[in-house]
GROMACS .gro file of C-alpha atoms in nm:
model
  495
    1MET     CA    1   4.451  -1.909 -10.777
    2LYS     CA    2   4.404  -2.167 -10.526
    3PRO     CA    3   4.118  -2.114 -10.301
    4LEU     CA    4   4.214  -2.014  -9.954
    5PRO     CA    5   4.214  -2.302  -9.712
    6THR     CA    6   3.914  -2.318  -9.495
    7SER     CA    7   3.985  -2.270  -9.128
    8PRO     CA    8   3.858  -2.550  -8.907
    9SER     CA    9   3.680  -2.294  -8.694
   10SER     CA   10   3.495  -2.156  -8.983
   11SER     CA   11   3.323  -2.482  -9.039
   12PRO     CA   12   2.944  -2.439  -9.010
   13ARG     CA   13   2.923  -2.731  -8.768
   14LEU     CA   14   3.207  -2.597  -8.555
   15LEU     CA   15   3.063  -2.247  -8.563
   16HIS     CA   16   2.734  -2.382  -8.437
   17ARG     CA   17   2.903  -2.566  -8.151
   18SER     CA   18   3.105  -2.260  -8.051
   19SER     CA   19   2.803  -2.028  -8.052
   20SER     CA   20   2.601  -2.273  -7.844
   21SER     CA   21   2.872  -2.303  -7.576
   22GLU     CA   22   2.910  -1.931  -7.552
   23TRP     CA   23   2.535  -1.887  -7.527
   24HIS     CA   24   2.511  -2.141  -7.244
   25ALA     CA   25   2.791  -1.965  -7.061
   26VAL     CA   26   2.617  -1.630  -7.096
   27VAL     CA   27   2.287  -1.778  -6.978
   28GLN     CA   28   2.452  -1.937  -6.675
   29ARG     CA   29   2.617  -1.609  -6.584
   30ASN     CA   30   2.287  -1.425  -6.621
   31VAL     CA   31   2.101  -1.684  -6.415
   32ARG     CA   32   2.359  -1.663  -6.137
   33SER     CA   33   2.342  -1.285  -6.144
   34SER     CA   34   1.963  -1.293  -6.138
   35LEU     CA   35   1.959  -1.536  -5.849
   36LEU     CA   36   2.207  -1.326  -5.656
   37LEU     CA   37   2.005  -1.012  -5.723
   38LEU     CA   38   1.685  -1.191  -5.622
   39LEU     CA   39   1.850  -1.308  -5.298
   40VAL     CA   40   1.964  -0.953  -5.216
   41LEU     CA   41   1.619  -0.811  -5.291
   42SER     CA   42   1.452  -1.081  -5.080
   43THR     CA   43   1.683  -1.010  -4.790
   44ILE     CA   44   1.610  -0.638  -4.810
   45PHE     CA   45   1.238  -0.710  -4.828
   46VAL     CA   46   1.248  -0.940  -4.520
   47PHE     CA   47   1.438  -0.683  -4.313
   48SER     CA   48   1.197  -0.414  -4.426
   49VAL     CA   49   0.897  -0.622  -4.315
   50LEU     CA   50   1.056  -0.703  -3.978
   51TYR     CA   51   1.141  -0.341  -3.912
   52SER     CA   52   0.793  -0.225  -4.009
   53SER     CA   53   0.632  -0.489  -3.785
   54HIS     CA   54   0.849  -0.387  -3.490
   55GLY     CA   55   0.760  -0.023  -3.535
   56PHE     CA   56   0.393  -0.102  -3.565
   57GLY     CA   57   0.397  -0.323  -3.254
   58ALA     CA   58   0.577  -0.059  -3.052
   59THR     CA   59   0.336   0.208  -3.165
   60THR     CA   60   0.038  -0.011  -3.080
   61ALA     CA   61   0.177  -0.090  -2.736
   62ASP     CA   62   0.244   0.277  -2.668
   63GLN     CA   63  -0.107   0.366  -2.778
   64ALA     CA   64  -0.256   0.092  -2.561
   65LEU     CA   65  -0.056   0.206  -2.257
   66THR     CA   66  -0.151   0.567  -2.316
   67GLN     CA   67  -0.515   0.473  -2.349
   68ARG     CA   68  -0.504   0.264  -2.029
   69GLN     CA   69  -0.333   0.540  -1.834
   70SER     CA   70  -0.589   0.790  -1.953
   71THR     CA   71  -0.881   0.575  -1.836
   72ASP     CA   72  -0.757   0.402  -1.519
   73HIS     CA   73  -0.784   0.712  -1.304
   74GLY     CA   74  -1.154   0.643  -1.278
   75ALA     CA   75  -1.118   0.273  -1.206
   76ILE     CA   76  -1.199   0.325  -0.841
   77ASP     CA   77  -1.563   0.381  -0.932
   78ARG     CA   78  -1.584   0.127  -1.209
   79PHE     CA   79  -1.784  -0.127  -1.012
   80VAL     CA   80  -2.007   0.109  -0.818
   81PRO     CA   81  -2.364   0.044  -0.936
   82ALA     CA   82  -2.542   0.332  -1.108
   83GLN     CA   83  -2.232   0.549  -1.087
   84GLU     CA   84  -2.344   0.729  -1.398
   85GLU     CA   85  -2.646   0.845  -1.199
   86ALA     CA   86  -2.439   0.993  -0.917
   87ASP     CA   87  -2.638   1.317  -0.931
   88GLN     CA   88  -2.956   1.132  -0.843
   89PRO     CA   89  -3.045   1.041  -0.481
   90THR     CA   90  -2.896   0.708  -0.381
   91VAL     CA   91  -3.157   0.439  -0.334
   92VAL     CA   92  -3.087   0.232  -0.023
   93PRO     CA   93  -3.221  -0.123  -0.010
   94ALA     CA   94  -3.565  -0.150   0.146
   95GLU     CA   95  -3.448  -0.382   0.421
   96ASN     CA   96  -3.232  -0.106   0.566
   97ASN     CA   97  -3.530   0.132   0.581
   98GLU     CA   98  -3.320   0.444   0.588
   99ALA     CA   99  -3.332   0.779   0.416
  100PRO     CA  100  -3.098   0.867   0.128
  101GLU     CA  101  -2.772   1.016   0.245
  102PRO     CA  102  -2.821   1.394   0.286
  103SER     CA  103  -2.561   1.649   0.191
  104LEU     CA  104  -2.285   1.716   0.442
  105PRO     CA  105  -2.152   2.045   0.573
  106SER     CA  106  -1.817   2.142   0.431
  107ASP     CA  107  -1.644   2.113   0.769
  108ILE     CA  108  -1.687   1.872   1.058
  109SER     CA  109  -1.571   1.967   1.406
  110LEU     CA  110  -1.309   1.747   1.567
  111PRO     CA  111  -1.237   1.649   1.928
  112SER     CA  112  -1.037   1.885   2.144
  113ALA     CA  113  -0.752   1.635   2.164
  114ASN     CA  114  -0.697   1.671   1.792
  115GLY     CA  115  -0.883   1.993   1.739
  116SER     CA  116  -0.593   2.219   1.649
  117ALA     CA  117  -0.633   2.387   1.317
  118ALA     CA  118  -0.489   2.208   1.022
  119PRO     CA  119  -0.162   2.358   0.905
  120THR     CA  120  -0.223   2.588   0.613
  121VAL     CA  121  -0.062   2.475   0.291
  122PRO     CA  122  -0.018   2.753   0.036
  123ALA     CA  123  -0.168   2.665  -0.297
  124SER     CA  124   0.158   2.731  -0.479
  125SER     CA  125   0.355   2.514  -0.240
  126ARG     CA  126   0.091   2.243  -0.258
  127GLY     CA  127   0.110   2.249  -0.635
  128ARG     CA  128   0.487   2.218  -0.631
  129ALA     CA  129   0.469   1.935  -0.380
  130GLU     CA  130   0.221   1.746  -0.592
  131GLN     CA  131   0.422   1.806  -0.907
  132THR     CA  132   0.765   1.729  -0.763
  133GLY     CA  133   0.675   1.475  -0.495
  134ASP     CA  134   0.933   1.221  -0.391
  135GLN     CA  135   1.017   0.935  -0.621
  136SER     CA  136   0.839   0.677  -0.410
  137SER     CA  137   0.510   0.867  -0.428
  138ALA     CA  138   0.551   0.910  -0.802
  139GLY     CA  139   0.623   0.540  -0.835
  140ALA     CA  140   0.311   0.455  -0.635
  141ALA     CA  141   0.095   0.682  -0.850
  142HIS     CA  142   0.242   0.528  -1.165
  143ALA     CA  143   0.169   0.179  -1.031
  144GLU     CA  144  -0.190   0.279  -0.953
  145GLU     CA  145  -0.234   0.404  -1.309
  146LYS     CA  146  -0.107   0.077  -1.450
  147CYS     CA  147  -0.309  -0.158  -1.231
  148ASP     CA  148  -0.625  -0.136  -1.025
  149MET     CA  149  -0.603  -0.429  -0.783
  150SER     CA  150  -0.967  -0.388  -0.676
  151VAL     CA  151  -1.096  -0.514  -1.011
  152GLY     CA  152  -1.047  -0.880  -1.094
  153LYS     CA  153  -1.165  -1.232  -1.021
  154TRP     CA  154  -1.080  -1.533  -0.805
  155VAL     CA  155  -0.890  -1.806  -0.986
  156ARG     CA  156  -0.768  -2.149  -0.880
  157GLU     CA  157  -0.446  -2.169  -0.678
  158PRO     CA  158  -0.329  -2.533  -0.659
  159ARG     CA  159  -0.047  -2.446  -0.416
  160GLY     CA  160  -0.292  -2.343  -0.146
  161PRO     CA  161  -0.222  -2.078   0.120
  162VAL     CA  162   0.115  -1.948   0.242
  163TYR     CA  163   0.051  -2.101   0.586
  164THR     CA  164  -0.185  -2.359   0.737
  165ASN     CA  165  -0.372  -2.384   1.063
  166LEU     CA  166  -0.087  -2.608   1.183
  167THR     CA  167   0.200  -2.372   1.096
  168CYS     CA  168   0.064  -2.050   1.251
  169PRO     CA  169   0.152  -2.029   1.622
  170THR     CA  170  -0.074  -1.728   1.683
  171LEU     CA  171  -0.391  -1.848   1.508
  172PRO     CA  172  -0.698  -1.784   1.729
  173ASP     CA  173  -0.914  -2.089   1.783
  174ILE     CA  174  -1.232  -1.908   1.680
  175LYS     CA  175  -1.088  -1.860   1.328
  176ASN     CA  176  -0.937  -2.209   1.301
  177CYS     CA  177  -1.203  -2.336   1.061
  178GLN     CA  178  -1.005  -2.640   0.945
  179LYS     CA  179  -0.977  -2.766   1.301
  180TYR     CA  180  -1.355  -2.779   1.321
  181GLY     CA  181  -1.422  -2.949   0.991
  182LYS     CA  182  -1.473  -2.676   0.733
  183ASP     CA  183  -1.442  -2.789   0.370
  184PRO     CA  184  -1.089  -2.695   0.257
  185GLY     CA  185  -1.202  -2.587  -0.090
  186HIS     CA  186  -1.196  -2.219   0.007
  187LEU     CA  187  -0.817  -2.238   0.054
  188PHE     CA  188  -0.727  -2.299  -0.311
  189TRP     CA  189  -0.810  -1.964  -0.468
  190ARG     CA  190  -0.618  -1.645  -0.530
  191TRP     CA  191  -0.722  -1.297  -0.636
  192GLN     CA  192  -0.627  -1.215  -0.996
  193PRO     CA  193  -0.656  -0.841  -1.078
  194ASP     CA  194  -0.748  -0.750  -1.434
  195GLY     CA  195  -0.443  -0.660  -1.642
  196CYS     CA  196  -0.177  -0.736  -1.380
  197ASP     CA  197  -0.082  -0.977  -1.104
  198LEU     CA  198  -0.102  -0.970  -0.726
  199PRO     CA  199   0.213  -1.165  -0.638
  200ARG     CA  200   0.207  -1.442  -0.381
  201PHE     CA  201   0.276  -1.307  -0.033
  202VAL     CA  202   0.642  -1.333   0.069
  203PRO     CA  203   0.680  -1.290   0.448
  204GLU     CA  204   1.050  -1.205   0.427
  205ARG     CA  205   0.980  -0.926   0.180
  206PHE     CA  206   0.712  -0.770   0.401
  207LEU     CA  207   0.943  -0.776   0.703
  208ASP     CA  208   1.223  -0.615   0.501
  209VAL     CA  209   0.992  -0.337   0.383
  210VAL     CA  210   0.871  -0.255   0.737
  211ARG     CA  211   1.205  -0.301   0.913
  212GLY     CA  212   1.227  -0.059   1.206
  213LYS     CA  213   0.865   0.056   1.158
  214THR     CA  214   0.537   0.043   1.352
  215LEU     CA  215   0.207  -0.051   1.188
  216ALA     CA  216  -0.136  -0.044   1.352
  217PHE     CA  217  -0.474  -0.181   1.245
  218ILE     CA  218  -0.742   0.058   1.376
  219GLY     CA  219  -1.104  -0.053   1.378
  220ASP     CA  220  -1.340  -0.327   1.493
  221SER     CA  221  -1.308  -0.707   1.498
  222LEU     CA  222  -1.245  -0.718   1.123
  223ALA     CA  223  -0.942  -0.495   1.169
  224ARG     CA  224  -0.832  -0.747   1.431
  225ASN     CA  225  -0.902  -1.023   1.176
  226GLN     CA  226  -0.658  -0.861   0.934
  227MET     CA  227  -0.392  -0.826   1.203
  228GLU     CA  228  -0.430  -1.194   1.294
  229SER     CA  229  -0.389  -1.282   0.927
  230LEU     CA  230  -0.070  -1.076   0.903
  231LEU     CA  231   0.067  -1.238   1.219
  232CYS     CA  232   0.016  -1.582   1.066
  233LEU     CA  233   0.178  -1.478   0.738
  234LEU     CA  234   0.481  -1.316   0.899
  235SER     CA  235   0.529  -1.596   1.151
  236GLN     CA  236   0.638  -1.815   0.859
  237ALA     CA  237   0.958  -1.607   0.851
  238GLU     CA  238   0.997  -1.497   1.216
  239THR     CA  239   0.814  -1.583   1.536
  240PRO     CA  240   0.666  -1.267   1.693
  241THR     CA  241   0.681  -1.173   2.060
  242ASP     CA  242   0.356  -1.091   2.240
  243VAL     CA  243   0.433  -0.754   2.403
  244TYR     CA  244   0.105  -0.609   2.530
  245ARG     CA  245  -0.258  -0.699   2.586
  246ASP     CA  246  -0.508  -0.477   2.766
  247ALA     CA  247  -0.758  -0.611   3.018
  248PHE     CA  248  -1.031  -0.647   2.755
  249ASP     CA  249  -0.804  -0.777   2.476
  250LYS     CA  250  -0.898  -0.475   2.265
  251PHE     CA  251  -0.545  -0.339   2.225
  252ARG     CA  252  -0.261  -0.571   2.131
  253THR     CA  253   0.106  -0.523   2.048
  254TRP     CA  254   0.341  -0.773   1.887
  255HIS     CA  255   0.709  -0.731   1.804
  256PHE     CA  256   0.936  -0.898   1.550
  257PRO     CA  257   1.279  -0.846   1.710
  258GLY     CA  258   1.479  -0.970   1.410
  259HIS     CA  259   1.340  -0.681   1.204
  260ASN     CA  260   1.251  -0.440   1.486
  261PHE     CA  261   0.897  -0.430   1.350
  262THR     CA  262   0.603  -0.355   1.581
  263LEU     CA  263   0.248  -0.464   1.493
  264MET     CA  264  -0.052  -0.328   1.683
  265ALA     CA  265  -0.430  -0.360   1.696
  266MET     CA  266  -0.639  -0.067   1.824
  267TRP     CA  267  -1.009  -0.121   1.890
  268THR     CA  268  -1.278   0.128   1.792
  269GLU     CA  269  -1.629   0.050   1.674
  270PHE     CA  270  -1.713   0.393   1.534
  271TYR     CA  271  -1.388   0.601   1.538
  272ALA     CA  272  -1.610   0.853   1.717
  273HIS     CA  273  -1.689   0.848   2.087
  274GLY     CA  274  -1.961   0.591   2.144
  275VAL     CA  275  -2.153   0.522   2.464
  276PRO     CA  276  -2.377   0.217   2.507
  277VAL     CA  277  -2.744   0.300   2.549
  278LEU     CA  278  -2.876   0.163   2.879
  279GLY     CA  279  -3.203  -0.024   2.894
  280ALA     CA  280  -3.479   0.010   3.152
  281ASP     CA  281  -3.294  -0.240   3.370
  282GLY     CA  282  -2.982  -0.026   3.365
  283LYS     CA  283  -2.788  -0.275   3.153
  284PRO     CA  284  -2.621  -0.188   2.820
  285THR     CA  285  -2.823  -0.257   2.506
  286PRO     CA  286  -2.683  -0.328   2.157
  287SER     CA  287  -2.744   0.039   2.066
  288SER     CA  288  -2.498   0.325   2.113
  289ASP     CA  289  -2.499   0.703   2.130
  290ILE     CA  290  -2.243   0.815   1.870
  291HIS     CA  291  -2.099   1.161   1.922
  292LEU     CA  292  -2.009   1.274   1.572
  293ASP     CA  293  -1.802   1.571   1.695
  294ARG     CA  294  -1.584   1.370   1.935
  295LEU     CA  295  -1.337   1.101   1.836
  296ASN     CA  296  -1.249   0.815   2.067
  297ALA     CA  297  -0.926   0.915   2.242
  298ASN     CA  298  -0.832   0.551   2.301
  299TRP     CA  299  -0.699   0.528   1.946
  300THR     CA  300  -0.620   0.892   1.863
  301ALA     CA  301  -0.385   0.912   2.164
  302ARG     CA  302  -0.186   0.622   2.021
  303LEU     CA  303  -0.131   0.774   1.676
  304PRO     CA  304   0.208   0.933   1.759
  305GLY     CA  305   0.481   0.681   1.695
  306LEU     CA  306   0.305   0.507   1.407
  307ASP     CA  307   0.461   0.481   1.063
  308TYR     CA  308   0.160   0.312   0.904
  309ALA     CA  309  -0.208   0.307   1.005
  310VAL     CA  310  -0.472   0.082   0.846
  311VAL     CA  311  -0.820   0.204   0.941
  312SER     CA  312  -1.144   0.020   0.867
  313GLY     CA  313  -1.498  -0.024   0.990
  314GLY     CA  314  -1.866   0.013   0.914
  315ASN     CA  315  -2.034  -0.302   1.043
  316TRP     CA  316  -2.134  -0.158   1.381
  317PHE     CA  317  -2.352   0.101   1.208
  318PHE     CA  318  -2.606  -0.164   1.110
  319ARG     CA  319  -2.738  -0.165   1.466
  320VAL     CA  320  -2.988   0.087   1.603
  321ASN     CA  321  -2.768   0.384   1.695
  322TYR     CA  322  -2.832   0.744   1.792
  323LEU     CA  323  -2.636   1.038   1.652
  324TRP     CA  324  -2.528   1.325   1.875
  325GLU     CA  325  -2.365   1.657   1.793
  326GLY     CA  326  -2.309   1.965   2.005
  327GLY     CA  327  -2.432   1.783   2.313
  328ARG     CA  328  -2.774   1.699   2.172
  329ARG     CA  329  -2.929   1.411   1.985
  330ILE     CA  330  -2.981   1.505   1.621
  331GLY     CA  331  -3.108   1.177   1.474
  332CYS     CA  332  -3.051   0.807   1.448
  333VAL     CA  333  -2.957   0.514   1.227
  334ASN     CA  334  -3.206   0.228   1.183
  335CYS     CA  335  -3.422   0.351   1.474
  336ARG     CA  336  -3.761   0.389   1.303
  337GLU     CA  337  -3.877   0.613   1.586
  338PRO     CA  338  -4.139   0.881   1.518
  339GLY     CA  339  -4.009   1.235   1.542
  340LEU     CA  340  -3.647   1.129   1.501
  341THR     CA  341  -3.471   1.162   1.166
  342ASP     CA  342  -3.311   0.843   1.039
  343PHE     CA  343  -3.002   0.971   0.858
  344GLY     CA  344  -2.904   0.629   0.729
  345ILE     CA  345  -2.592   0.418   0.756
  346ALA     CA  346  -2.399   0.587   0.475
  347TYR     CA  347  -2.437   0.933   0.629
  348ALA     CA  348  -2.313   0.819   0.969
  349VAL     CA  349  -2.019   0.632   0.815
  350ARG     CA  350  -1.922   0.935   0.608
  351ARG     CA  351  -1.927   1.163   0.910
  352VAL     CA  352  -1.702   0.948   1.127
  353VAL     CA  353  -1.464   0.852   0.845
  354ARG     CA  354  -1.421   1.217   0.753
  355ALA     CA  355  -1.356   1.314   1.114
  356ALA     CA  356  -1.107   1.030   1.162
  357LEU     CA  357  -0.908   1.110   0.848
  358GLN     CA  358  -0.904   1.480   0.929
  359ALA     CA  359  -0.777   1.405   1.279
  360ILE     CA  360  -0.492   1.199   1.139
  361ALA     CA  361  -0.409   1.472   0.886
  362ARG     CA  362  -0.399   1.733   1.165
  363CYS     CA  363  -0.207   1.524   1.417
  364ARG     CA  364   0.085   1.748   1.514
  365ASP     CA  365   0.259   1.488   1.729
  366CYS     CA  366   0.248   1.221   1.459
  367LYS     CA  367   0.546   1.130   1.247
  368GLU     CA  368   0.584   1.340   0.936
  369GLY     CA  369   0.590   1.035   0.713
  370LEU     CA  370   0.282   0.862   0.860
  371VAL     CA  371   0.093   0.683   0.582
  372THR     CA  372  -0.273   0.594   0.636
  373PHE     CA  373  -0.462   0.324   0.446
  374LEU     CA  374  -0.840   0.300   0.456
  375ARG     CA  375  -0.950  -0.058   0.399
  376THR     CA  376  -1.294  -0.058   0.240
  377TYR     CA  377  -1.609  -0.218   0.374
  378THR     CA  378  -1.657  -0.595   0.353
  379PRO     CA  379  -2.004  -0.752   0.388
  380ASP     CA  380  -2.133  -1.056   0.570
  381HIS     CA  381  -2.281  -1.349   0.378
  382PHE     CA  382  -2.565  -1.471   0.600
  383GLU     CA  383  -2.833  -1.667   0.417
  384HIS     CA  384  -3.183  -1.733   0.555
  385GLY     CA  385  -3.119  -1.570   0.891
  386SER     CA  386  -2.848  -1.413   1.101
  387TRP     CA  387  -2.611  -1.494   1.387
  388PHE     CA  388  -2.860  -1.664   1.620
  389SER     CA  389  -3.162  -1.709   1.393
  390GLY     CA  390  -3.056  -1.995   1.172
  391GLY     CA  391  -2.843  -1.799   0.925
  392TYR     CA  392  -2.567  -1.989   0.751
  393CYS     CA  393  -2.290  -1.954   0.491
  394ASN     CA  394  -2.211  -2.300   0.362
  395ARG     CA  395  -2.090  -2.216   0.011
  396THR     CA  396  -1.784  -2.414  -0.100
  397ARG     CA  397  -1.654  -2.188  -0.378
  398PRO     CA  398  -1.651  -1.816  -0.463
  399LEU     CA  399  -1.966  -1.659  -0.599
  400GLU     CA  400  -1.993  -1.566  -0.963
  401GLU     CA  401  -2.000  -1.195  -1.035
  402GLY     CA  402  -2.361  -1.218  -1.148
  403GLU     CA  403  -2.459  -1.346  -0.804
  404ILE     CA  404  -2.360  -1.017  -0.636
  405SER     CA  405  -2.652  -0.786  -0.568
  406SER     CA  406  -2.615  -0.450  -0.739
  407GLN     CA  407  -2.837  -0.307  -0.464
  408SER     CA  408  -2.610  -0.406  -0.176
  409ILE     CA  409  -2.538  -0.116   0.057
  410GLY     CA  410  -2.177  -0.233   0.050
  411TRP     CA  411  -2.130  -0.051  -0.280
  412GLU     CA  412  -2.252   0.274  -0.127
  413LEU     CA  413  -2.028   0.243   0.178
  414ARG     CA  414  -1.733   0.171  -0.049
  415ARG     CA  415  -1.811   0.483  -0.249
  416VAL     CA  416  -1.836   0.694   0.067
  417GLN     CA  417  -1.498   0.568   0.190
  418SER     CA  418  -1.334   0.624  -0.147
  419GLU     CA  419  -1.468   0.978  -0.168
  420GLU     CA  420  -1.347   1.063   0.181
  421VAL     CA  421  -0.994   0.944   0.104
  422THR     CA  422  -0.994   1.162  -0.208
  423ARG     CA  423  -1.128   1.453  -0.005
  424VAL     CA  424  -0.862   1.439   0.267
  425ARG     CA  425  -0.587   1.413   0.006
  426GLU     CA  426  -0.716   1.732  -0.153
  427THR     CA  427  -0.787   1.931   0.162
  428ALA     CA  428  -0.468   1.831   0.342
  429GLY     CA  429  -0.252   1.863   0.031
  430SER     CA  430  -0.107   1.521   0.108
  431THR     CA  431  -0.067   1.195  -0.079
  432SER     CA  432  -0.011   0.998   0.242
  433PHE     CA  433  -0.368   0.863   0.239
  434GLU     CA  434  -0.445   0.553   0.035
  435LEU     CA  435  -0.734   0.316  -0.028
  436LEU     CA  436  -0.717  -0.062   0.010
  437ASP     CA  437  -1.021  -0.147  -0.196
  438VAL     CA  438  -1.121  -0.506  -0.118
  439THR     CA  439  -1.501  -0.471  -0.135
  440LYS     CA  440  -1.570  -0.643  -0.467
  441ALA     CA  441  -1.321  -0.922  -0.402
  442MET     CA  442  -1.477  -1.003  -0.066
  443MET     CA  443  -1.835  -0.978  -0.188
  444LEU     CA  444  -1.751  -1.284  -0.396
  445ARG     CA  445  -1.615  -1.491  -0.104
  446ALA     CA  446  -1.927  -1.625   0.064
  447ASP     CA  447  -1.729  -1.945   0.115
  448GLY     CA  448  -1.461  -1.792   0.339
  449HIS     CA  449  -1.642  -1.751   0.675
  450PRO     CA  450  -1.634  -1.981   0.979
  451GLY     CA  451  -2.012  -2.032   0.973
  452GLY     CA  452  -2.073  -2.307   1.228
  453HIS     CA  453  -1.716  -2.438   1.225
  454TYR     CA  454  -1.596  -2.336   1.570
  455ASP     CA  455  -1.577  -2.474   1.924
  456LYS     CA  456  -1.941  -2.514   2.031
  457ARG     CA  457  -1.841  -2.525   2.398
  458TRP     CA  458  -1.829  -2.146   2.400
  459VAL     CA  459  -2.122  -2.044   2.182
  460ARG     CA  460  -2.406  -2.273   2.078
  461ASN     CA  461  -2.648  -2.241   1.788
  462ALA     CA  462  -2.465  -1.947   1.633
  463SER     CA  463  -2.316  -1.892   1.290
  464ASP     CA  464  -2.037  -1.649   1.204
  465CYS     CA  465  -2.075  -1.531   0.846
  466LEU     CA  466  -1.899  -1.198   0.904
  467HIS     CA  467  -1.542  -1.276   1.007
  468TRP     CA  468  -1.294  -1.472   0.795
  469CYS     CA  469  -1.127  -1.809   0.839
  470LEU     CA  470  -0.751  -1.829   0.881
  471PRO     CA  471  -0.601  -1.910   0.644
  472GLY     CA  472  -0.853  -1.773   0.398
  473PRO     CA  473  -0.956  -1.488   0.168
  474VAL     CA  474  -0.862  -1.227   0.429
  475ASP     CA  475  -0.494  -1.301   0.359
  476MET     CA  476  -0.540  -1.123   0.026
  477TRP     CA  477  -0.584  -0.792   0.212
  478ASN     CA  478  -0.228  -0.817   0.339
  479GLY     CA  479  -0.101  -0.915  -0.004
  480MET     CA  480  -0.250  -0.592  -0.136
  481LEU     CA  481  -0.105  -0.402   0.161
  482LEU     CA  482   0.240  -0.542   0.087
  483GLN     CA  483   0.221  -0.422  -0.273
  484ARG     CA  484   0.132  -0.069  -0.163
  485LEU     CA  485   0.397  -0.059   0.109
  486ALA     CA  486   0.664  -0.181  -0.132
  487HIS     CA  487   0.576   0.100  -0.375
  488ILE     CA  488   0.574   0.383  -0.125
  489SER     CA  489   0.862   0.274   0.098
  490PRO     CA  490   1.233   0.307   0.020
  491GLN     CA  491   1.377  -0.023  -0.092
  492PRO     CA  492   1.581  -0.195   0.183
  493LEU     CA  493   1.954  -0.210   0.137
  494LEU     CA  494   2.092  -0.545   0.028
  495ARG     CA  495   2.292  -0.709   0.302
   0.00000   0.00000   0.00000
């Protein structure tokens, strides 16, 4: 038999070629499959990482916010020296030579004009009101939890102030520091709260928030200083009309007709009824008799009709004053007289602040929605003397935090004011009392006073290191006020 013919494909050489081609094809398919699988797995891995990172970031942010909200309720006392030793007697600086603040009675009598009993608020109703308060109050409380504007630092502001001494038509000459040669460096700073921002003041926004309202600054010349600052700020949007001025220029009223907004200043040195002490020659001395159980009716009689009240004070208590109650003299402040108890500045301030806030809370003729702000104490910055004894304040930039004295009585007065606002909120069952805490911010601004930069034709050889230049650091007070008003007031309708 003939051998079977050999198929060409069965040739060893051809078989080798065929197997090699098939192998390469299989390898290529496997490589492509592996690459595709690897790409799919990589994609899944990337999405998994991104999702995990997002979840972790959100959780961390939530935890941080929760932690901040749980701790910020005590921020009001964060910069009060030795707060952890609150149970110990407060040590007042030696130069004040006054006794530690004694304990106060639980109730303080009020003047007959406002002496009606406070309306009783049932505990259950008070609880419901605090739990279900209106949305604006809740929003304000939430904002307070998120940011404490009293804690921060001064940072550079290259844009300068909202207005200048040339663009404010109401600027008083005594505060026009630039006109009399003050270094302009103090104008290029802004207050930066920790953890949030204090927006630049917008005059149009303030006027929209207070449209149809009446706001009064109640206090001494520093309350007037704040009103003058607000006039300058708002005049950049609308020129105010001068409506009223009393014979002594202690009570002023301005009106912004385009927004039907009324702005007032009400003078009171002590809130309480004060009478100048007469000297041997029958002329008034710098001292006063302060009647702790009688408020000054000049400002309390003007409370009805107000929508907002900004009260402040404290500087007049650094004089020698005598305290009266029940028609008799019970002690003094700074008197150093044998046989007469020196109660100290903080005690006297607490008594009159408490009486003033209680009177506002009990005011039956006042508007139901009256909101009261207490602006905290601000110190002077005299160095090497005082008003007429060679004192000066010629700093050209804000102080560093380490340059602030931890023993300054300003911290104690701030604490007293803060505690009294908390107290009236609790006793009156009302959230319509707020604190404008500017103490720390202004302790740093030794560069913001007129000093000797004023018209020497009126007063010679004096230095003003108490009041504030316009424009200047005092404008920040009204920026803070705007933020609070915007939170507690209904938003204006868009037109």
